[in-house]
Short mmCIF file of C-alpha atoms in Angstrom, two decimals:
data_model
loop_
_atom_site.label_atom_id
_atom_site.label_comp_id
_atom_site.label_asym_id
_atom_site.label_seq_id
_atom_site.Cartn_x
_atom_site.Cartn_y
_atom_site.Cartn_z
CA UNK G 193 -151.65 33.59 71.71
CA UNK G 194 -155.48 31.94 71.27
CA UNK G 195 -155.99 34.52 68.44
CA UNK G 196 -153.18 33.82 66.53
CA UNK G 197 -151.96 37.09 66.68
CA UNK G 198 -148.14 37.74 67.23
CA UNK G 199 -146.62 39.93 70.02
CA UNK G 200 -143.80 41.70 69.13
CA UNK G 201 -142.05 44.15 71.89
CA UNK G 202 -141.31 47.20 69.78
CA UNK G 203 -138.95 48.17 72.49
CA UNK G 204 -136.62 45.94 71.74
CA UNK G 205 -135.32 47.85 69.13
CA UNK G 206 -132.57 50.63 69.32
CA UNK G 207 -134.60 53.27 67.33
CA UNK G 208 -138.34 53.83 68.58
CA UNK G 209 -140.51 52.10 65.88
CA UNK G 210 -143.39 54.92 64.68
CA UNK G 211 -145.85 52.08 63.02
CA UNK G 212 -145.83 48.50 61.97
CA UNK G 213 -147.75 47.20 59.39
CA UNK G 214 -149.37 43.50 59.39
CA UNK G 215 -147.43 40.58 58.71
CA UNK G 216 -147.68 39.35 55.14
CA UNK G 217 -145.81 35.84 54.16
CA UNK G 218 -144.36 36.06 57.54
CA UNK G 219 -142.72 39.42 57.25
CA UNK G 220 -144.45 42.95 58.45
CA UNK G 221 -142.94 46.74 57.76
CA UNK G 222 -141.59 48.75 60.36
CA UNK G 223 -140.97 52.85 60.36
CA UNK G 224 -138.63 54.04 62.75
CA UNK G 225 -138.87 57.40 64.21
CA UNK G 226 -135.29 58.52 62.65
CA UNK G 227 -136.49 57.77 58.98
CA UNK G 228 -135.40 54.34 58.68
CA UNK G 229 -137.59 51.55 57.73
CA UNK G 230 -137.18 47.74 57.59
CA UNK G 231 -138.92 44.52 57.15
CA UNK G 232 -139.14 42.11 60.50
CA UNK G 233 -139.47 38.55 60.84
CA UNK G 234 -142.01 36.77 63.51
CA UNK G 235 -139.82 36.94 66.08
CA UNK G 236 -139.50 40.74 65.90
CA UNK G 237 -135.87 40.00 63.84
CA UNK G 238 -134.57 42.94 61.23
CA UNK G 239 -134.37 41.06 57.75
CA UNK G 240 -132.13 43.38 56.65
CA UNK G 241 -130.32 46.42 58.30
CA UNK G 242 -132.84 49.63 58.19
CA UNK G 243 -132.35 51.69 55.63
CA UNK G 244 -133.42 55.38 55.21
CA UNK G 245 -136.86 56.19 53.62
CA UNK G 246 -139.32 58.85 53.82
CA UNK G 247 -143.24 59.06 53.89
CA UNK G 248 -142.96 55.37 53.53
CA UNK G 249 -146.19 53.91 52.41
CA UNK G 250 -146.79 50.26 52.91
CA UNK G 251 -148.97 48.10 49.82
CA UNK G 252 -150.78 45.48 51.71
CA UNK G 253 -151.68 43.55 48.96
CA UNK G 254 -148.39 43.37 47.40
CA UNK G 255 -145.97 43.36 51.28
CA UNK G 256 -143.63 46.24 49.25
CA UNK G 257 -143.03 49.88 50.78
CA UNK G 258 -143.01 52.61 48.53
CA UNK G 259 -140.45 55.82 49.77
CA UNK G 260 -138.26 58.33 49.08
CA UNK G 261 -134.90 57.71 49.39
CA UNK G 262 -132.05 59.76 51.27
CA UNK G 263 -131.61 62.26 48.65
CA UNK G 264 -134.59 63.56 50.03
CA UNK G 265 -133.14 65.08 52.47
CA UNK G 266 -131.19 67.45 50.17
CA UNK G 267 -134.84 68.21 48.11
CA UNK G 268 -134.53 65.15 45.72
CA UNK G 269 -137.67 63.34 45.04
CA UNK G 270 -136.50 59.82 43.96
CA UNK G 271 -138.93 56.82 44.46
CA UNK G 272 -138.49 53.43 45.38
CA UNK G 273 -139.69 50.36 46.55
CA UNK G 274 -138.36 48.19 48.99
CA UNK G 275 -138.88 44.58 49.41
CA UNK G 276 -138.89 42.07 52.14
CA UNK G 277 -135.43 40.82 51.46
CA UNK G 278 -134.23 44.79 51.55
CA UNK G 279 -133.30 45.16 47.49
CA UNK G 280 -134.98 48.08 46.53
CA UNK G 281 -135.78 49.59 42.52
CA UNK G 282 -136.03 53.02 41.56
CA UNK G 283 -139.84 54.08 40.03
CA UNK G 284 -139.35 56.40 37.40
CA UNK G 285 -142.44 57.82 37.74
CA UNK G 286 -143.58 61.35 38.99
CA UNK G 287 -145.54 61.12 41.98
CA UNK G 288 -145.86 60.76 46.00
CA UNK G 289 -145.46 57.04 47.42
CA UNK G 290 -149.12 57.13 48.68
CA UNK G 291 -150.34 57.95 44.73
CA UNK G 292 -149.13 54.62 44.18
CA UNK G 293 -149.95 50.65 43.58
CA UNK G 294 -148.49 47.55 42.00
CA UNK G 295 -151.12 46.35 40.00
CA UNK G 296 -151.00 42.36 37.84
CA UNK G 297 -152.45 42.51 34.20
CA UNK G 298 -152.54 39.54 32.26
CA UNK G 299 -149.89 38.24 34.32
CA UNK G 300 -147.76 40.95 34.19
CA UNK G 301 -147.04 43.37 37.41
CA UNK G 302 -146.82 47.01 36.83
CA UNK G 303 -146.57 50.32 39.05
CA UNK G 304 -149.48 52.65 38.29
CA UNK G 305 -149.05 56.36 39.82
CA UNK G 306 -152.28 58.29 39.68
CA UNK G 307 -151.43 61.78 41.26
CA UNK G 308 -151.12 65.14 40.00
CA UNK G 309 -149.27 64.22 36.67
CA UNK G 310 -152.06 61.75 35.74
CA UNK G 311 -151.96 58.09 35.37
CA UNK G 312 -148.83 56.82 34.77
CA UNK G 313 -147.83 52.80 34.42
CA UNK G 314 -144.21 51.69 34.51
CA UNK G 315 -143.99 47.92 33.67
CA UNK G 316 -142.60 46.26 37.42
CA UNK G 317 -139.60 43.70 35.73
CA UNK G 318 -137.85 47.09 33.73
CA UNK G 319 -136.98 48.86 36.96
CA UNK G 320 -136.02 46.00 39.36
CA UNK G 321 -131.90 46.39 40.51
CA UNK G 322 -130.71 44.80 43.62
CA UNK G 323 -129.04 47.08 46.09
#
């Protein structure tokens, strides 16, 4: 369109998408109303298959979700973030996904949690595992 603004029809999709976040690099989150979350393309096009995660909260800045996983459903609390490309890395850090941010220092990324246990900083290379 004029604005440069894409159109996606969010009713393409099997599941009925809750909220999608702004493209970044191409690539824009999307929560499902089921508790499944993925990454689309430009063309509205999964980049991976979605994948349960709960209270998903999107980082702008950095285009990676932060959630629970599906142990949550049982009372676990596990974090992780998931990327564009669907690999996802545990956090071990205590907190909710909104307490948190992926910060650069000195060249260096790290997760930073500031909620109820305090500020916490996990170095962002330690905990990265492809799923």
């Amino acid at each position: 369109n004029p604005l440069g603004e894409v159109g996606i029809d969010l009713n393409q999709y099997p599941q009925e998408a809750v909220s999608v976040y702004p493209f970044k690099d191409g690539a824009a989150f999307v929560r499902f109303r089921n508790n499944y979350v993925t990454f689309i393309d430009l063309k509205g096009e999964f980049l991976f298959e979605p994948i349960k995660g709960y209270l998903p909260e999107y980082i702008e800045d950095s285009g990676i979700a932060i959630m629970y996983d599906e142990s949550y459903e049982e009372g676990g609390r596990k974090i992780v973030s998931i990327e564009r490309n669907g690999n996802t890395s545990e956090i071990n850090l205590v907190g909710d996904p909104e307490d948190f941010m992926l910060i650069e220092y000195e060249g260096e990324k790290y997760w930073v949690c500031d909620g109820e246990a305090g500020l916490q900083v996990q170095k962002y290379e330690d905990i990265y595992t492809t799923h």
